[in-house]
Amino acid sequence: MNVLVVGGTGFLGGAVAREALARGHRVAIFTRGHNATDAGPEGIEVLTGDRHGDLSALKDRAFDLVVDTCAFAPEAVTSLLDALSPAIGRYALVTSVSVYADFKAPGVSEDSPASRATPEQLEMARALPPEQRSSAASYDKAYGPLKRECELVALERLGERALILRSGLLVGAGDYTDRLTSWVRRVDQGGAIPAPGDPQRLVQLVDVRDAARFIVEAAERNMGGLFNLTGRPFPFADLLEAIRRVTGSDARLVWRSDEAVLAAGLEPWTEVPLWLPHADEAFRHFLEIDVEKAFAHGFKPRPLDETLRQILAWDRTRRGTPLKAGMPPEKEAALLADPLRAQAE
């Protein structure tokens, strides 16, 4: 196939480009050319432009598969498809499980209600300066609803030629969010580590390489429609134990309640990655998505230890790099001291 990856130097986009190349496809990436990594891997054609402006590099090009990893608003999908149509075979659009209306119950599936963007959210997205339109953080609470609007444009324009991948938490070497990486680094450092909430609370994640493989394989098989793309849920305690096993660390886990975590002043998800308080009803089962459709269609995640070993090896080469996620040392110390007991005294 002739494959185009939009966002092909990003975390997921790069993995998709490498996977497609390894499987014998001809691969091009569309990039703004702002970063040193934008040269792309050897053997991959680089097309320079801006999906929010100059799309001329795509003129008169035909692709069997276009993988779009960085559409955050419907206009971004519309302009890309306008530039490529009709010379496009299949369009794989990566969105997010954040499109769903809520996570009050476990097992949110592809048939569960999704949130639509409000007129105000659509206008906010249109008003963003071009340089901010390729950052998820720019869209704040409109992120999920706008991703849904992107899906609707693709489905309306292409029907069954649209493959929609609702991604869960992507992890692996090169993950710019540092969410799982922060836990790997902290456990590797050893000592007493406060662990948040219920040890049996479920989490789920997906190795970026496995996500990339499923996307390319699905396109090879001419699949279309909606798929939740992440791993099956498993207990958070199992994740931390796996990290301890892979690192060979002497870390000692000290479990603290949701209430204690909040009393220590820690921010869910950012300072305590992969954790949201149980009291947050709307997101209570955010990491318990139903993924059986993807598994039934050939999704095969690698063993967790393999993912963790790759992250560990990568992070050990960058220990001088501050992480974007994880507990600040002073708040970790406060949580270890048990802030609820201190308040009671």
PDB file of C-alpha atoms in Angstrom, residues 32-296:
ATOM      1  CA  ARG A  32       5.309  20.751   9.742  1.00  0.00           C
ATOM      2  CA  GLY A  33       9.094  20.340   9.779  1.00  0.00           C
ATOM      3  CA  HIS A  34       9.511  22.162  13.092  1.00  0.00           C
ATOM      4  CA  ASN A  35      11.490  19.483  14.935  1.00  0.00           C
ATOM      5  CA  ALA A  36      14.777  17.679  14.420  1.00  0.00           C
ATOM      6  CA  THR A  37      12.830  14.398  14.356  1.00  0.00           C
ATOM      7  CA  ASP A  38      10.791  15.606  11.390  1.00  0.00           C
ATOM      8  CA  ALA A  39      13.331  14.100   8.993  1.00  0.00           C
ATOM      9  CA  GLY A  40      11.588  10.802   9.673  1.00  0.00           C
ATOM     10  CA  PRO A  41      13.083   7.278   9.739  1.00  0.00           C
ATOM     11  CA  GLU A  42      15.216   6.149   6.802  1.00  0.00           C
ATOM     12  CA  GLY A  43      13.115   4.875   3.931  1.00  0.00           C
ATOM     13  CA  ILE A  44      10.177   7.165   4.666  1.00  0.00           C
ATOM     14  CA  GLU A  45       9.241  10.056   2.393  1.00  0.00           C
ATOM     15  CA  VAL A  46       8.773  13.385   4.167  1.00  0.00           C
ATOM     16  CA  LEU A  47       6.091  15.789   2.953  1.00  0.00           C
ATOM     17  CA  THR A  48       6.315  19.193   4.613  1.00  0.00           C
ATOM     18  CA  GLY A  49       3.274  21.367   5.181  1.00  0.00           C
ATOM     19  CA  ASP A  50       0.634  22.344   7.707  1.00  0.00           C
ATOM     20  CA  ARG A  51      -2.773  20.726   7.978  1.00  0.00           C
ATOM     21  CA  HIS A  52      -4.108  24.069   9.232  1.00  0.00           C
ATOM     22  CA  GLY A  53      -2.662  25.977   6.281  1.00  0.00           C
ATOM     23  CA  ASP A  54      -0.419  24.747   3.492  1.00  0.00           C
ATOM     24  CA  LEU A  55      -1.590  21.366   2.170  1.00  0.00           C
ATOM     25  CA  SER A  56      -0.019  21.770  -1.272  1.00  0.00           C
ATOM     26  CA  ALA A  57       2.442  18.903  -0.689  1.00  0.00           C
ATOM     27  CA  LEU A  58      -0.530  16.522  -0.880  1.00  0.00           C
ATOM     28  CA  LYS A  59      -1.729  17.790  -4.252  1.00  0.00           C
ATOM     29  CA  ASP A  60      -1.993  15.089  -6.927  1.00  0.00           C
ATOM     30  CA  ARG A  61      -0.906  12.386  -4.469  1.00  0.00           C
ATOM     31  CA  ALA A  62      -2.838   9.127  -4.117  1.00  0.00           C
ATOM     32  CA  PHE A  63      -2.762   6.969  -0.985  1.00  0.00           C
ATOM     33  CA  ASP A  64      -4.300   3.583  -0.223  1.00  0.00           C
ATOM     34  CA  LEU A  65      -4.245   4.415   3.479  1.00  0.00           C
ATOM     35  CA  VAL A  66      -4.123   7.702   5.354  1.00  0.00           C
ATOM     36  CA  VAL A  67      -3.550   7.442   9.111  1.00  0.00           C
ATOM     37  CA  ASP A  68      -4.445  10.642  10.940  1.00  0.00           C
ATOM     38  CA  THR A  69      -3.104  10.835  14.486  1.00  0.00           C
ATOM     39  CA  CYS A  70      -3.494  14.547  15.195  1.00  0.00           C
ATOM     40  CA  ALA A  71      -6.962  15.817  14.269  1.00  0.00           C
ATOM     41  CA  PHE A  72      -8.422  17.789  17.161  1.00  0.00           C
ATOM     42  CA  ALA A  73     -11.302  19.643  15.481  1.00  0.00           C
ATOM     43  CA  PRO A  74     -13.652  18.794  12.598  1.00  0.00           C
ATOM     44  CA  GLU A  75     -12.224  21.458  10.292  1.00  0.00           C
ATOM     45  CA  ALA A  76      -8.877  19.663  10.467  1.00  0.00           C
ATOM     46  CA  VAL A  77     -10.473  16.511   9.067  1.00  0.00           C
ATOM     47  CA  THR A  78     -12.485  18.401   6.463  1.00  0.00           C
ATOM     48  CA  SER A  79      -9.485  20.285   5.066  1.00  0.00           C
ATOM     49  CA  LEU A  80      -7.343  17.144   4.940  1.00  0.00           C
ATOM     50  CA  LEU A  81     -10.006  15.111   3.145  1.00  0.00           C
ATOM     51  CA  ASP A  82     -10.649  17.993   0.758  1.00  0.00           C
ATOM     52  CA  ALA A  83      -6.953  18.006  -0.134  1.00  0.00           C
ATOM     53  CA  LEU A  84      -6.803  14.243  -0.639  1.00  0.00           C
ATOM     54  CA  SER A  85     -10.190  13.305  -2.068  1.00  0.00           C
ATOM     55  CA  PRO A  86     -10.928  11.338  -4.115  1.00  0.00           C
ATOM     56  CA  ALA A  87      -7.407   9.888  -4.144  1.00  0.00           C
ATOM     57  CA  ILE A  88      -7.745   8.099  -0.812  1.00  0.00           C
ATOM     58  CA  GLY A  89      -8.503   4.450  -0.221  1.00  0.00           C
ATOM     59  CA  ARG A  90      -9.000   4.134   3.526  1.00  0.00           C
ATOM     60  CA  TYR A  91      -8.831   6.763   6.260  1.00  0.00           C
ATOM     61  CA  ALA A  92      -7.788   5.627   9.740  1.00  0.00           C
ATOM     62  CA  LEU A  93      -8.601   8.354  12.246  1.00  0.00           C
ATOM     63  CA  VAL A  94      -7.203   8.015  15.751  1.00  0.00           C
ATOM     64  CA  THR A  95      -9.460   9.648  18.327  1.00  0.00           C
ATOM     65  CA  SER A  96      -9.860   8.843  22.014  1.00  0.00           C
ATOM     66  CA  VAL A  97     -12.019   7.029  24.534  1.00  0.00           C
ATOM     67  CA  SER A  98     -12.587  10.550  25.876  1.00  0.00           C
ATOM     68  CA  VAL A  99     -15.378  10.886  23.302  1.00  0.00           C
ATOM     69  CA  TYR A 100     -17.754   9.002  25.609  1.00  0.00           C
ATOM     70  CA  ALA A 101     -20.374  10.924  27.559  1.00  0.00           C
ATOM     71  CA  ASP A 102     -19.404   9.493  30.953  1.00  0.00           C
ATOM     72  CA  PHE A 103     -17.781   6.554  32.699  1.00  0.00           C
ATOM     73  CA  LYS A 104     -20.224   6.048  35.561  1.00  0.00           C
ATOM     74  CA  ALA A 105     -20.481   2.340  34.771  1.00  0.00           C
ATOM     75  CA  PRO A 106     -17.784  -0.110  33.660  1.00  0.00           C
ATOM     76  CA  GLY A 107     -17.669  -1.557  30.186  1.00  0.00           C
ATOM     77  CA  VAL A 108     -18.203   1.498  28.000  1.00  0.00           C
ATOM     78  CA  SER A 109     -18.383   0.105  24.459  1.00  0.00           C
ATOM     79  CA  GLU A 110     -18.405   1.433  20.917  1.00  0.00           C
ATOM     80  CA  ASP A 111     -22.209   1.634  21.173  1.00  0.00           C
ATOM     81  CA  SER A 112     -22.191   3.824  24.303  1.00  0.00           C
ATOM     82  CA  PRO A 113     -23.304   7.473  24.009  1.00  0.00           C
ATOM     83  CA  ALA A 114     -20.642   9.949  22.909  1.00  0.00           C
ATOM     84  CA  SER A 115     -20.547  13.669  23.644  1.00  0.00           C
ATOM     85  CA  ARG A 116     -21.171  16.216  20.891  1.00  0.00           C
ATOM     86  CA  ALA A 117     -19.388  19.549  20.874  1.00  0.00           C
ATOM     87  CA  THR A 118     -21.417  22.629  21.740  1.00  0.00           C
ATOM     88  CA  PRO A 119     -21.524  25.630  19.376  1.00  0.00           C
ATOM     89  CA  GLU A 120     -19.301  27.461  21.860  1.00  0.00           C
ATOM     90  CA  GLN A 121     -16.723  24.662  21.801  1.00  0.00           C
ATOM     91  CA  LEU A 122     -16.723  24.575  18.017  1.00  0.00           C
ATOM     92  CA  GLU A 123     -16.204  28.326  17.871  1.00  0.00           C
ATOM     93  CA  MET A 124     -13.400  28.127  20.438  1.00  0.00           C
ATOM     94  CA  ALA A 125     -11.604  25.563  18.270  1.00  0.00           C
ATOM     95  CA  ARG A 126     -11.994  27.710  15.161  1.00  0.00           C
ATOM     96  CA  ALA A 127     -10.667  30.775  16.991  1.00  0.00           C
ATOM     97  CA  LEU A 128      -7.438  29.138  18.175  1.00  0.00           C
ATOM     98  CA  PRO A 129      -4.247  30.502  16.618  1.00  0.00           C
ATOM     99  CA  PRO A 130      -2.844  28.013  14.075  1.00  0.00           C
ATOM    100  CA  GLU A 131       0.213  27.301  16.208  1.00  0.00           C
ATOM    101  CA  GLN A 132      -2.027  26.050  19.056  1.00  0.00           C
ATOM    102  CA  ARG A 133      -4.327  23.819  17.024  1.00  0.00           C
ATOM    103  CA  SER A 134      -2.048  20.772  17.093  1.00  0.00           C
ATOM    104  CA  SER A 135      -1.873  20.568  20.899  1.00  0.00           C
ATOM    105  CA  ALA A 136      -4.444  18.528  22.799  1.00  0.00           C
ATOM    106  CA  ALA A 137      -4.049  20.812  25.817  1.00  0.00           C
ATOM    107  CA  SER A 138      -5.443  23.738  23.813  1.00  0.00           C
ATOM    108  CA  TYR A 139      -8.912  22.180  23.793  1.00  0.00           C
ATOM    109  CA  ASP A 140      -9.274  21.445  27.520  1.00  0.00           C
ATOM    110  CA  LYS A 141     -12.728  19.983  28.318  1.00  0.00           C
ATOM    111  CA  ALA A 142     -13.764  20.247  24.671  1.00  0.00           C
ATOM    112  CA  TYR A 143     -11.147  17.642  23.710  1.00  0.00           C
ATOM    113  CA  GLY A 144     -13.477  14.623  23.791  1.00  0.00           C
ATOM    114  CA  PRO A 145     -16.529  16.250  22.167  1.00  0.00           C
ATOM    115  CA  LEU A 146     -14.370  17.724  19.398  1.00  0.00           C
ATOM    116  CA  LYS A 147     -12.814  14.329  18.743  1.00  0.00           C
ATOM    117  CA  ARG A 148     -16.352  13.013  18.267  1.00  0.00           C
ATOM    118  CA  GLU A 149     -17.033  15.748  15.727  1.00  0.00           C
ATOM    119  CA  CYS A 150     -13.891  14.639  13.865  1.00  0.00           C
ATOM    120  CA  GLU A 151     -15.266  11.105  13.751  1.00  0.00           C
ATOM    121  CA  LEU A 152     -18.599  12.250  12.376  1.00  0.00           C
ATOM    122  CA  VAL A 153     -16.951  14.158   9.532  1.00  0.00           C
ATOM    123  CA  ALA A 154     -14.906  11.093   8.571  1.00  0.00           C
ATOM    124  CA  LEU A 155     -17.891   8.750   8.719  1.00  0.00           C
ATOM    125  CA  GLU A 156     -20.105  11.103   6.731  1.00  0.00           C
ATOM    126  CA  ARG A 157     -17.482  11.647   4.036  1.00  0.00           C
ATOM    127  CA  LEU A 158     -16.132   8.114   3.705  1.00  0.00           C
ATOM    128  CA  GLY A 159     -18.597   5.679   5.255  1.00  0.00           C
ATOM    129  CA  GLU A 160     -17.065   2.199   5.603  1.00  0.00           C
ATOM    130  CA  ARG A 161     -13.753   3.486   4.268  1.00  0.00           C
ATOM    131  CA  ALA A 162     -13.363   5.302   7.590  1.00  0.00           C
ATOM    132  CA  LEU A 163     -11.646   3.334  10.341  1.00  0.00           C
ATOM    133  CA  ILE A 164     -12.060   5.057  13.724  1.00  0.00           C
ATOM    134  CA  LEU A 165      -9.681   4.042  16.510  1.00  0.00           C
ATOM    135  CA  ARG A 166     -10.694   5.308  19.961  1.00  0.00           C
ATOM    136  CA  SER A 167      -7.386   5.057  21.729  1.00  0.00           C
ATOM    137  CA  GLY A 168      -6.917   4.492  25.415  1.00  0.00           C
ATOM    138  CA  LEU A 169      -3.760   5.329  27.378  1.00  0.00           C
ATOM    139  CA  LEU A 170      -0.825   4.910  25.002  1.00  0.00           C
ATOM    140  CA  VAL A 171       2.464   3.939  26.657  1.00  0.00           C
ATOM    141  CA  GLY A 172       5.985   3.076  25.609  1.00  0.00           C
ATOM    142  CA  ALA A 173       9.444   4.500  25.052  1.00  0.00           C
ATOM    143  CA  GLY A 174       9.135   8.070  23.844  1.00  0.00           C
ATOM    144  CA  ASP A 175       5.823   8.750  25.585  1.00  0.00           C
ATOM    145  CA  TYR A 176       5.831  12.521  26.015  1.00  0.00           C
ATOM    146  CA  THR A 177       3.211  12.441  28.813  1.00  0.00           C
ATOM    147  CA  ASP A 178       5.451  10.465  31.222  1.00  0.00           C
ATOM    148  CA  ARG A 179       2.373   8.957  32.909  1.00  0.00           C
ATOM    149  CA  LEU A 180       3.480   5.333  33.087  1.00  0.00           C
ATOM    150  CA  THR A 181       7.131   6.327  32.808  1.00  0.00           C
ATOM    151  CA  SER A 182       6.889   8.238  36.086  1.00  0.00           C
ATOM    152  CA  TRP A 183       5.823   5.083  37.926  1.00  0.00           C
ATOM    153  CA  VAL A 184       8.595   3.062  36.269  1.00  0.00           C
ATOM    154  CA  ARG A 185      11.217   5.634  37.276  1.00  0.00           C
ATOM    155  CA  ARG A 186       9.946   5.986  40.825  1.00  0.00           C
ATOM    156  CA  VAL A 187       9.810   2.238  41.481  1.00  0.00           C
ATOM    157  CA  ASP A 188      13.253   1.841  39.920  1.00  0.00           C
ATOM    158  CA  GLN A 189      14.585   4.351  42.451  1.00  0.00           C
ATOM    159  CA  GLY A 190      13.413   2.120  45.300  1.00  0.00           C
ATOM    160  CA  GLY A 191      12.456   2.865  48.888  1.00  0.00           C
ATOM    161  CA  ALA A 192       9.010   3.453  50.339  1.00  0.00           C
ATOM    162  CA  ILE A 193       6.496   4.540  47.713  1.00  0.00           C
ATOM    163  CA  PRO A 194       2.952   5.692  48.480  1.00  0.00           C
ATOM    164  CA  ALA A 195       0.481   3.922  46.209  1.00  0.00           C
ATOM    165  CA  PRO A 196      -2.928   5.508  45.622  1.00  0.00           C
ATOM    166  CA  GLY A 197      -6.351   4.171  46.500  1.00  0.00           C
ATOM    167  CA  ASP A 198      -7.637   0.618  46.240  1.00  0.00           C
ATOM    168  CA  PRO A 199      -4.937  -1.864  45.145  1.00  0.00           C
ATOM    169  CA  GLN A 200      -7.581  -3.748  43.146  1.00  0.00           C
ATOM    170  CA  ARG A 201      -8.733  -0.641  41.265  1.00  0.00           C
ATOM    171  CA  LEU A 202      -8.590  -1.405  37.560  1.00  0.00           C
ATOM    172  CA  VAL A 203      -6.377   0.305  34.999  1.00  0.00           C
ATOM    173  CA  GLN A 204      -5.817  -0.287  31.308  1.00  0.00           C
ATOM    174  CA  LEU A 205      -3.247   0.818  28.784  1.00  0.00           C
ATOM    175  CA  VAL A 206      -1.883  -0.038  25.358  1.00  0.00           C
ATOM    176  CA  ASP A 207       1.677  -0.294  24.090  1.00  0.00           C
ATOM    177  CA  VAL A 208       2.031   2.189  21.242  1.00  0.00           C
ATOM    178  CA  ARG A 209       3.625  -0.521  19.081  1.00  0.00           C
ATOM    179  CA  ASP A 210       0.594  -2.779  19.522  1.00  0.00           C
ATOM    180  CA  ALA A 211      -1.763   0.064  18.662  1.00  0.00           C
ATOM    181  CA  ALA A 212       0.258   0.809  15.529  1.00  0.00           C
ATOM    182  CA  ARG A 213       0.243  -2.828  14.465  1.00  0.00           C
ATOM    183  CA  PHE A 214      -3.534  -3.113  14.843  1.00  0.00           C
ATOM    184  CA  ILE A 215      -4.108   0.065  12.836  1.00  0.00           C
ATOM    185  CA  VAL A 216      -1.988  -1.123   9.912  1.00  0.00           C
ATOM    186  CA  GLU A 217      -3.328  -4.693  10.024  1.00  0.00           C
ATOM    187  CA  ALA A 218      -6.917  -3.446  10.131  1.00  0.00           C
ATOM    188  CA  ALA A 219      -6.300  -1.344   7.039  1.00  0.00           C
ATOM    189  CA  GLU A 220      -4.661  -4.277   5.264  1.00  0.00           C
ATOM    190  CA  ARG A 221      -7.850  -6.250   5.929  1.00  0.00           C
ATOM    191  CA  ASN A 222     -10.081  -3.395   4.688  1.00  0.00           C
ATOM    192  CA  MET A 223     -11.731  -2.983   8.081  1.00  0.00           C
ATOM    193  CA  GLY A 224     -13.912   0.023   8.841  1.00  0.00           C
ATOM    194  CA  GLY A 225     -16.060   1.334  11.678  1.00  0.00           C
ATOM    195  CA  LEU A 226     -15.404   2.115  15.339  1.00  0.00           C
ATOM    196  CA  PHE A 227     -12.968   0.331  17.647  1.00  0.00           C
ATOM    197  CA  ASN A 228     -11.919   0.986  21.229  1.00  0.00           C
ATOM    198  CA  LEU A 229      -8.164   0.448  21.162  1.00  0.00           C
ATOM    199  CA  THR A 230      -6.558  -0.348  24.475  1.00  0.00           C
ATOM    200  CA  GLY A 231      -5.727  -3.360  26.626  1.00  0.00           C
ATOM    201  CA  ARG A 232      -8.008  -5.253  28.975  1.00  0.00           C
ATOM    202  CA  PRO A 233      -8.375  -3.829  32.514  1.00  0.00           C
ATOM    203  CA  PHE A 234      -6.243  -5.265  35.323  1.00  0.00           C
ATOM    204  CA  PRO A 235      -5.532  -4.284  38.959  1.00  0.00           C
ATOM    205  CA  PHE A 236      -3.254  -1.330  39.617  1.00  0.00           C
ATOM    206  CA  ALA A 237      -1.421  -3.393  42.240  1.00  0.00           C
ATOM    207  CA  ASP A 238      -0.476  -5.868  39.500  1.00  0.00           C
ATOM    208  CA  LEU A 239       0.989  -3.023  37.450  1.00  0.00           C
ATOM    209  CA  LEU A 240       3.167  -1.768  40.295  1.00  0.00           C
ATOM    210  CA  GLU A 241       4.267  -5.316  41.153  1.00  0.00           C
ATOM    211  CA  ALA A 242       5.196  -5.892  37.511  1.00  0.00           C
ATOM    212  CA  ILE A 243       7.284  -2.716  37.521  1.00  0.00           C
ATOM    213  CA  ARG A 244       9.022  -3.846  40.700  1.00  0.00           C
ATOM    214  CA  ARG A 245       9.725  -7.244  39.136  1.00  0.00           C
ATOM    215  CA  VAL A 246      11.103  -5.784  35.896  1.00  0.00           C
ATOM    216  CA  THR A 247      13.273  -3.180  37.632  1.00  0.00           C
ATOM    217  CA  GLY A 248      14.532  -5.560  40.315  1.00  0.00           C
ATOM    218  CA  SER A 249      13.843  -2.762  42.773  1.00  0.00           C
ATOM    219  CA  ASP A 250      13.645  -2.981  46.560  1.00  0.00           C
ATOM    220  CA  ALA A 251      10.682  -0.592  46.478  1.00  0.00           C
ATOM    221  CA  ARG A 252       8.103  -1.011  49.233  1.00  0.00           C
ATOM    222  CA  LEU A 253       4.538  -0.035  48.370  1.00  0.00           C
ATOM    223  CA  VAL A 254       2.598   1.827  51.055  1.00  0.00           C
ATOM    224  CA  TRP A 255      -1.064   1.985  50.085  1.00  0.00           C
ATOM    225  CA  ARG A 256      -2.962   5.137  50.966  1.00  0.00           C
ATOM    226  CA  SER A 257      -6.680   5.832  50.626  1.00  0.00           C
ATOM    227  CA  ASP A 258      -8.172   8.209  48.080  1.00  0.00           C
ATOM    228  CA  GLU A 259      -8.930  10.590  50.915  1.00  0.00           C
ATOM    229  CA  ALA A 260      -5.305  10.572  52.070  1.00  0.00           C
ATOM    230  CA  VAL A 261      -4.043  11.232  48.531  1.00  0.00           C
ATOM    231  CA  LEU A 262      -6.310  14.256  48.208  1.00  0.00           C
ATOM    232  CA  ALA A 263      -5.431  15.476  51.712  1.00  0.00           C
ATOM    233  CA  ALA A 264      -1.763  15.499  50.687  1.00  0.00           C
ATOM    234  CA  GLY A 265      -2.684  18.041  48.010  1.00  0.00           C
ATOM    235  CA  LEU A 266      -1.923  15.759  45.074  1.00  0.00           C
ATOM    236  CA  GLU A 267      -3.561  16.342  41.693  1.00  0.00           C
ATOM    237  CA  PRO A 268      -5.264  13.286  40.187  1.00  0.00           C
ATOM    238  CA  TRP A 269      -3.913  11.990  36.873  1.00  0.00           C
ATOM    239  CA  THR A 270      -0.992  14.425  36.595  1.00  0.00           C
ATOM    240  CA  GLU A 271       0.769  14.162  39.967  1.00  0.00           C
ATOM    241  CA  VAL A 272      -0.720  10.698  40.526  1.00  0.00           C
ATOM    242  CA  PRO A 273      -0.781   9.183  37.038  1.00  0.00           C
ATOM    243  CA  LEU A 274      -3.383   6.518  36.215  1.00  0.00           C
ATOM    244  CA  TRP A 275      -5.380   7.438  39.343  1.00  0.00           C
ATOM    245  CA  LEU A 276      -8.704   9.208  39.682  1.00  0.00           C
ATOM    246  CA  PRO A 277     -10.584   9.337  43.004  1.00  0.00           C
ATOM    247  CA  HIS A 278     -13.480   6.905  43.320  1.00  0.00           C
ATOM    248  CA  ALA A 279     -15.690   9.808  44.395  1.00  0.00           C
ATOM    249  CA  ASP A 280     -15.398  11.247  40.870  1.00  0.00           C
ATOM    250  CA  GLU A 281     -18.482   9.454  39.588  1.00  0.00           C
ATOM    251  CA  ALA A 282     -18.306  10.685  35.992  1.00  0.00           C
ATOM    252  CA  PHE A 283     -14.824   9.152  35.546  1.00  0.00           C
ATOM    253  CA  ARG A 284     -15.087   6.289  38.038  1.00  0.00           C
ATOM    254  CA  HIS A 285     -14.637   3.608  35.360  1.00  0.00           C
ATOM    255  CA  PHE A 286     -12.538   5.591  32.881  1.00  0.00           C
ATOM    256  CA  LEU A 287      -9.944   2.808  32.737  1.00  0.00           C
ATOM    257  CA  GLU A 288     -12.457  -0.032  32.371  1.00  0.00           C
ATOM    258  CA  ILE A 289     -13.363   0.317  28.693  1.00  0.00           C
ATOM    259  CA  ASP A 290     -14.868  -2.635  26.800  1.00  0.00           C
ATOM    260  CA  VAL A 291     -12.266  -3.698  24.227  1.00  0.00           C
ATOM    261  CA  GLU A 292     -13.655  -7.052  23.162  1.00  0.00           C
ATOM    262  CA  LYS A 293     -14.497  -5.861  19.644  1.00  0.00           C
ATOM    263  CA  ALA A 294     -10.847  -5.058  18.898  1.00  0.00           C
ATOM    264  CA  PHE A 295      -9.708  -8.362  20.392  1.00  0.00           C
ATOM    265  CA  ALA A 296     -12.274 -10.225  18.286  1.00  0.00           C
TER     266      ALA A 296
END
